[in-house]
Coordinates of C-alpha atoms and ligand atoms in Angstrom, one line a residue:
M1111 CA 109.0 93.1 144.2
Q1112 CA 111.8 92.7 141.8
T1113 CA 113.2 93.1 138.4
I1114 CA 116.8 92.9 137.8
E1115 CA 118.1 93.8 134.2
A1116 CA 121.5 93.4 133.5
L1117 CA 123.4 97.5 132.5
T1118 CA 126.0 96.8 131.7
P1119 CA 128.3 93.3 131.6
G1120 CA 130.1 94.3 135.4
F1121 CA 126.7 95.5 136.8
S1122 CA 123.1 94.6 136.9
R1123 CA 120.3 96.8 139.3
V1124 CA 117.7 95.3 141.3
T1125 CA 114.2 96.9 141.1
V1126 CA 112.0 96.6 144.4
Q1127 CA 108.7 98.1 145.2
G1128 CA 107.2 97.5 148.7
D1129 CA 104.9 99.7 151.1
G1130 CA 107.9 99.5 153.8
L1131 CA 109.5 102.0 151.6
A1132 CA 106.8 104.4 153.2
A1133 CA 109.5 105.1 155.9
Y1134 CA 112.1 105.9 154.1
R1135 CA 111.3 110.4 153.9
T1136 CA 114.9 111.4 154.3
I1137 CA 116.7 111.0 150.6
R1138 CA 120.0 111.7 150.3
P1139 CA 122.3 111.1 147.8
A1140 CA 124.9 108.0 148.6
D1141 CA 122.3 106.2 151.2
A1142 CA 123.2 103.0 151.6
F1143 CA 120.9 100.2 153.3
T1144 CA 121.7 96.5 154.5
L1145 CA 120.0 93.8 151.7
V1146 CA 118.6 91.2 153.9
I1147 CA 119.4 87.9 151.7
P1148 CA 118.7 84.1 152.9
P1149 CA 121.5 82.6 153.7
D1150 CA 122.2 80.4 150.9
G1151 CA 121.3 82.8 148.3
T1152 CA 118.0 81.5 147.0
G1153 CA 114.4 82.5 147.7
S1154 CA 113.0 84.4 150.0
V1155 CA 113.4 85.8 153.8
R1156 CA 110.7 85.6 156.1
M1157 CA 110.2 89.0 157.6
P1158 CA 111.3 88.8 161.0
R1159 CA 109.0 90.4 164.3
I1160 CA 110.6 93.4 165.3
S1161 CA 110.9 93.2 169.9
P1162 CA 110.1 95.8 172.1
A1163 CA 113.2 96.8 171.5
G1164 CA 113.4 97.8 167.9
A1165 CA 115.9 94.2 167.3
P1166 CA 114.5 92.0 165.0
V1167 CA 113.7 88.1 165.9
W1168 CA 114.1 86.0 162.5
P1169 CA 111.7 83.3 162.8
Q1170 CA 114.1 79.9 164.0
D1171 CA 112.9 77.8 161.9
R1172 CA 114.9 78.6 159.3
P1173 CA 118.8 80.0 158.9
T1174 CA 119.8 83.5 159.6
P1175 CA 119.8 85.5 156.7
L1176 CA 122.9 87.1 155.7
T1177 CA 123.4 91.2 155.6
R1178 CA 124.8 92.4 152.7
G1179 CA 125.9 96.5 151.9
F1180 CA 124.4 98.0 149.2
T1181 CA 123.8 102.0 148.2
V1182 CA 120.5 103.2 146.5
R1183 CA 120.6 104.5 143.1
T1184 CA 117.6 106.2 142.6
F1185 CA 114.4 106.4 144.5
D1186 CA 111.1 107.6 143.6
P1187 CA 108.9 108.3 147.0
D1188 CA 105.2 108.2 145.0
T1189 CA 105.9 105.3 143.5
R1190 CA 108.0 103.0 146.2
R1191 CA 109.8 102.3 143.7
L1192 CA 113.8 101.9 144.6
A1193 CA 116.9 101.0 142.3
F1194 CA 120.1 99.5 143.1
D1195 CA 123.0 98.7 141.0
V1196 CA 125.0 95.5 141.7
A1197 CA 129.1 94.9 140.9
L1198 CA 129.1 91.4 139.7
H1199 CA 132.4 90.4 141.4
G1200 CA 132.6 86.4 140.9
D1201 CA 131.4 84.7 144.0
G1202 CA 129.6 85.6 147.1
T1203 CA 125.8 85.1 148.5
A1204 CA 125.0 88.2 147.2
I1205 CA 126.1 87.2 143.8
T1206 CA 123.9 83.8 144.3
W1207 CA 121.5 85.8 145.7
L1208 CA 121.1 87.5 141.9
A1209 CA 121.3 84.8 139.7
N1210 CA 118.6 83.3 141.4
T1211 CA 115.8 85.8 143.1
R1212 CA 112.8 86.2 141.1
P1213 CA 110.0 88.5 140.1
G1214 CA 108.0 88.2 143.3
D1215 CA 110.6 87.1 145.6
T1216 CA 111.0 88.5 149.5
A1217 CA 113.7 90.9 149.6
V1218 CA 114.3 92.7 152.9
L1219 CA 115.3 96.8 153.2
A1220 CA 116.8 98.0 156.8
G1221 CA 119.1 100.3 158.0
M1222 CA 119.0 103.1 155.3
R1223 CA 122.2 105.9 156.1
R1224 CA 124.2 108.2 155.1
E1225 CA 127.3 108.1 153.4
F1226 CA 128.1 111.8 152.2
H1227 CA 127.7 115.5 152.7
A1228 CA 128.0 117.6 151.1
G1229 CA 130.1 120.7 152.9
D1230 CA 130.2 124.1 151.7
V1231 CA 133.2 123.3 150.2
D1232 CA 135.3 125.1 146.4
H1233 CA 135.9 122.0 145.3
H1234 CA 134.8 117.7 146.1
L1235 CA 137.6 115.2 145.0
L1236 CA 135.6 112.1 144.5
I1237 CA 137.5 108.1 145.4
G1238 CA 136.2 105.0 145.0
D1239 CA 135.6 100.6 142.9
S1240 CA 133.0 99.7 141.8
T1241 CA 131.3 98.6 144.7
S1242 CA 131.1 102.7 145.0
L1243 CA 130.4 103.3 141.9
P1244 CA 126.4 104.2 142.6
A1245 CA 127.2 106.1 145.6
I1246 CA 130.0 108.3 143.4
A1247 CA 127.6 108.8 140.4
S1248 CA 124.6 109.9 142.4
I1249 CA 126.7 111.9 144.3
V1250 CA 127.6 114.2 141.1
E1251 CA 124.0 114.2 140.1
S1252 CA 123.4 116.3 143.5
L1253 CA 126.3 118.4 143.2
D1254 CA 127.0 122.7 142.5
V1255 CA 129.8 122.4 142.7
P1256 CA 133.1 121.3 140.8
A1257 CA 134.6 117.7 141.6
T1258 CA 137.3 115.5 140.7
V1259 CA 135.9 112.7 139.8
F1260 CA 138.4 109.4 140.4
L1261 CA 136.5 105.7 139.7
Q1262 CA 138.0 101.5 138.8
A1263 CA 136.0 100.1 137.4
E1264 CA 136.2 97.2 135.1
T1265 CA 135.3 97.8 131.7
P1266 CA 134.9 100.8 128.7
A1267 CA 131.0 100.3 128.9
D1268 CA 130.4 101.4 133.2
R1269 CA 131.5 104.5 131.8
S1270 CA 127.6 105.2 130.9
L1271 CA 127.0 104.7 134.7
V1272 CA 128.4 108.1 135.7
K1273 CA 127.4 111.7 134.4
G1274 CA 130.3 114.0 134.2
D1275 CA 134.0 114.4 133.7
V1276 CA 135.5 110.8 135.5
R1277 CA 138.7 109.6 135.9
W1278 CA 138.4 105.7 135.4
I1279 CA 141.1 103.1 135.9
H1280 CA 139.9 99.9 134.3
S1281 CA 141.4 96.6 136.0
P1282 CA 140.2 94.0 137.6
P1283 CA 139.2 94.6 141.3
L1284 CA 141.9 96.2 143.0
A1285 CA 143.0 95.8 146.7
G1286 CA 145.7 96.6 149.5
P1287 CA 148.8 99.7 148.5
G1288 CA 150.0 100.3 146.1
S1289 CA 146.9 100.1 143.2
V1290 CA 146.3 101.5 140.1
L1291 CA 143.9 104.0 141.8
E1292 CA 146.3 104.9 144.8
Q1293 CA 148.6 106.1 141.4
A1294 CA 146.3 108.7 139.4
V1295 CA 145.2 110.0 142.6
R1296 CA 148.4 110.6 144.0
G1297 CA 148.9 112.9 141.1
F1298 CA 146.0 114.7 142.4
R1299 CA 146.9 118.9 141.5
R1300 CA 144.6 120.3 144.2
P1301 CA 142.6 123.1 143.1
A1302 CA 142.8 126.8 146.0
G1303 CA 139.7 126.8 148.3
R1304 CA 138.3 124.7 150.3
L1305 CA 138.5 120.6 149.3
Q1306 CA 135.7 117.7 150.6
A1307 CA 137.0 113.9 149.3
W1308 CA 135.3 110.8 149.7
C1309 CA 137.2 107.1 149.3
A1310 CA 135.0 104.3 149.6
A1311 CA 136.8 101.0 147.9
E1312 CA 138.5 98.2 149.0
A1313 CA 139.5 98.2 153.1
G1314 CA 143.9 97.8 151.7
V1315 CA 143.3 99.8 149.5
V1316 CA 141.2 103.0 151.4
R1317 CA 143.2 102.2 153.7
S1318 CA 146.7 103.4 151.4
I1319 CA 144.9 106.7 150.3
R1320 CA 142.9 108.0 153.3
P1321 CA 147.4 109.2 154.9
Y1322 CA 147.5 111.0 151.4
L1323 CA 144.5 113.0 152.0
V1324 CA 145.0 114.5 155.8
D1325 CA 148.7 114.6 154.9
E1326 CA 149.4 116.2 151.5
L1327 CA 146.0 117.1 150.6
G1328 CA 145.6 118.8 154.1
V1329 CA 142.1 117.7 153.8
G1330 CA 140.5 118.7 157.3
R1331 CA 138.1 116.3 159.8
D1332 CA 135.1 116.9 158.9
D1333 CA 135.4 117.1 155.3
L1334 CA 137.0 113.3 154.8
H1335 CA 135.0 110.3 154.6
T1336 CA 136.5 107.0 154.0
V1337 CA 135.4 104.0 154.4
A1338 CA 135.6 100.5 153.2
Y1339 CA 133.1 98.9 151.1
W1340 CA 134.5 95.4 151.2
I1341 CA 137.7 93.6 152.1
A1342 CA 140.2 91.2 150.4
G1343 CA 139.9 88.1 151.0
E1344 CA 137.1 88.5 153.9
T1345 CA 133.1 87.8 153.2
A1346 CA 131.1 90.5 154.4
E1347 CA 130.3 89.3 157.6
G1348 CA 134.9 87.9 157.6
G1349 CA 134.8 91.4 157.5
D1350 CA 132.1 92.8 160.8
A1351 CA 133.9 90.4 163.3
V1352 CA 137.0 92.1 162.6
R1353 CA 135.6 95.0 163.3
M1354 CA 133.9 93.9 165.5
R1355 CA 136.9 92.7 167.8
A1356 CA 139.3 95.6 166.7
Y1357 CA 136.2 97.4 168.3
N1358 CA 136.3 95.8 171.5
K1359 CA 139.8 95.7 172.2
A1360 CA 139.4 100.1 171.4
A1361 CA 136.9 99.2 174.4
E1362 CA 138.4 98.1 176.3
E1363 CA 141.5 100.2 177.0
G1364 CA 139.2 103.2 177.6
L1365 CA 138.7 104.7 173.8
D1366 CA 135.7 106.2 173.0
V1367 CA 134.4 104.2 170.5
T1368 CA 131.2 106.1 170.6
D1369 CA 134.3 109.7 168.2
P1370 CA 134.3 108.7 165.0
A1371 CA 138.2 109.6 164.9
V1372 CA 138.1 107.0 167.0
L1373 CA 136.3 104.6 164.7
Q1374 CA 137.8 106.2 161.5
S1375 CA 140.9 105.2 163.2
L1376 CA 140.2 101.7 163.8
E1377 CA 138.2 100.4 160.3
F1378 CA 141.9 101.4 158.7
S1379 CA 144.6 101.1 162.4
Ligands
FAD1126 C1 127.9 100.4 153.1 C2 127.9 99.7 151.9 C3 127.7 100.5 150.3 C4 127.4 99.3 149.9 N1 127.3 99.4 147.9 C5 127.7 97.9 146.9 C6 126.6 98.8 145.6 O1 125.8 99.8 145.7 N2 126.6 97.5 144.5 C7 128.0 97.3 145.0 O2 128.4 96.3 143.8 N3 128.2 96.4 146.5 C8 128.0 97.6 147.5 N4 129.4 97.6 148.6 C9 129.9 96.7 148.4 C10 128.9 95.2 149.5 O3 128.3 94.9 149.9 C11 129.7 94.0 149.2 O4 130.8 93.5 147.9 C12 130.6 93.4 149.5 O5 131.6 92.2 149.8 C13 129.3 91.6 148.4 O6 128.8 91.1 149.2 P1 128.9 89.6 148.7 O7 128.2 88.9 149.3 O8 128.2 89.1 146.4 O9 130.1 89.2 148.7 P2 130.5 88.0 150.1 O10 130.0 87.2 150.2 O11 130.8 89.9 151.2 O12 132.1 88.1 149.6 C14 133.0 86.7 149.1 C15 133.8 87.2 148.7 O13 133.8 88.3 147.7 C16 135.4 89.2 148.1 N5 134.4 90.6 146.7 C17 133.5 91.4 148.0 N6 132.8 91.8 147.0 C18 134.3 92.3 146.1 C19 134.8 93.3 145.1 N7 133.4 94.2 144.4 N8 134.9 93.5 144.0 C20 136.0 91.7 144.1 N9 136.3 90.2 145.7 C21 134.9 90.7 145.9 C22 135.6 89.1 149.3 O14 136.6 89.7 149.6 C23 135.4 87.4 149.3 O15 136.6 87.1 149.1 C24 129.0 98.2 149.4 C25 129.5 98.7 151.3 C26 129.1 98.9 152.0 C27 129.8 99.4 153.5

């Protein structure tokens, strides 16, 4: 079951409900999942069979579905209703799916994962764009220490989606180094005490902000989370292929690809 509601000109909210969500019990801010959608973006996904090893085995008589990352915006364990917000960025399989899906179509949500862990810190720095706005909105609601938020969104209407004090940058989607988001972050005056930083946006934007967080602001390794939520010019599949090539090359070179620091350097090298 699903409903779709326009939140602002730039965002739609999808609400899904199903017994399968009973398995989602450890609920944290900014939790992300994989949305499994038909490759042409229309209709329902037929549920996979689960192999003895726990892997999904998709029906052979139709093309394998595609996957996209999204963030839990709200979840009610009693009614098993989960809402996620989609940034309407233009063309993409998820955008086509959104335009074509109807109440009653089946969407598959898989791979629920943690994207944020609040450390014992004095201040949070949260940086993102439209794709991580839902994550930042839920992180802000969960915090009990001060946070500085830098957020790119297309229109002032999107301000209604995040509570609290946000330094807004209104612009079309940002990609690559030297973005207005990066320039704004470089003006951040670090408060005293232990600082935790979380940054999720386009890969090139994050790649250029990350060294500033480490080298200039002195954010410690345990207090830093940087992640690419999309890659300019690449579909999500293209992005996964780029990551897989880097991962395989690192493994061949003998690097420990289970080490989070190695994974981060692969993501942003
Ligand atoms: C952990 C995680 C959580 C995420 N949570 C959310 C969320 O809650 N809401 C949300 O909207 N997105 C979220 N994203 C980002 C989303 O998965 C990507 O934007 C995804 O590429 C969208 O799929 P698509 O089918 O629309 O576009 P794709 O088919 O993947 O890409 C098509 C084209 O659009 C471009 N593109 C993709 N996204 C954008 C964008 N935002 N702006 C401009 N161009 C873009 C690509 O570079 C490509 O050229 C999340 C990503 C991750 C990894």
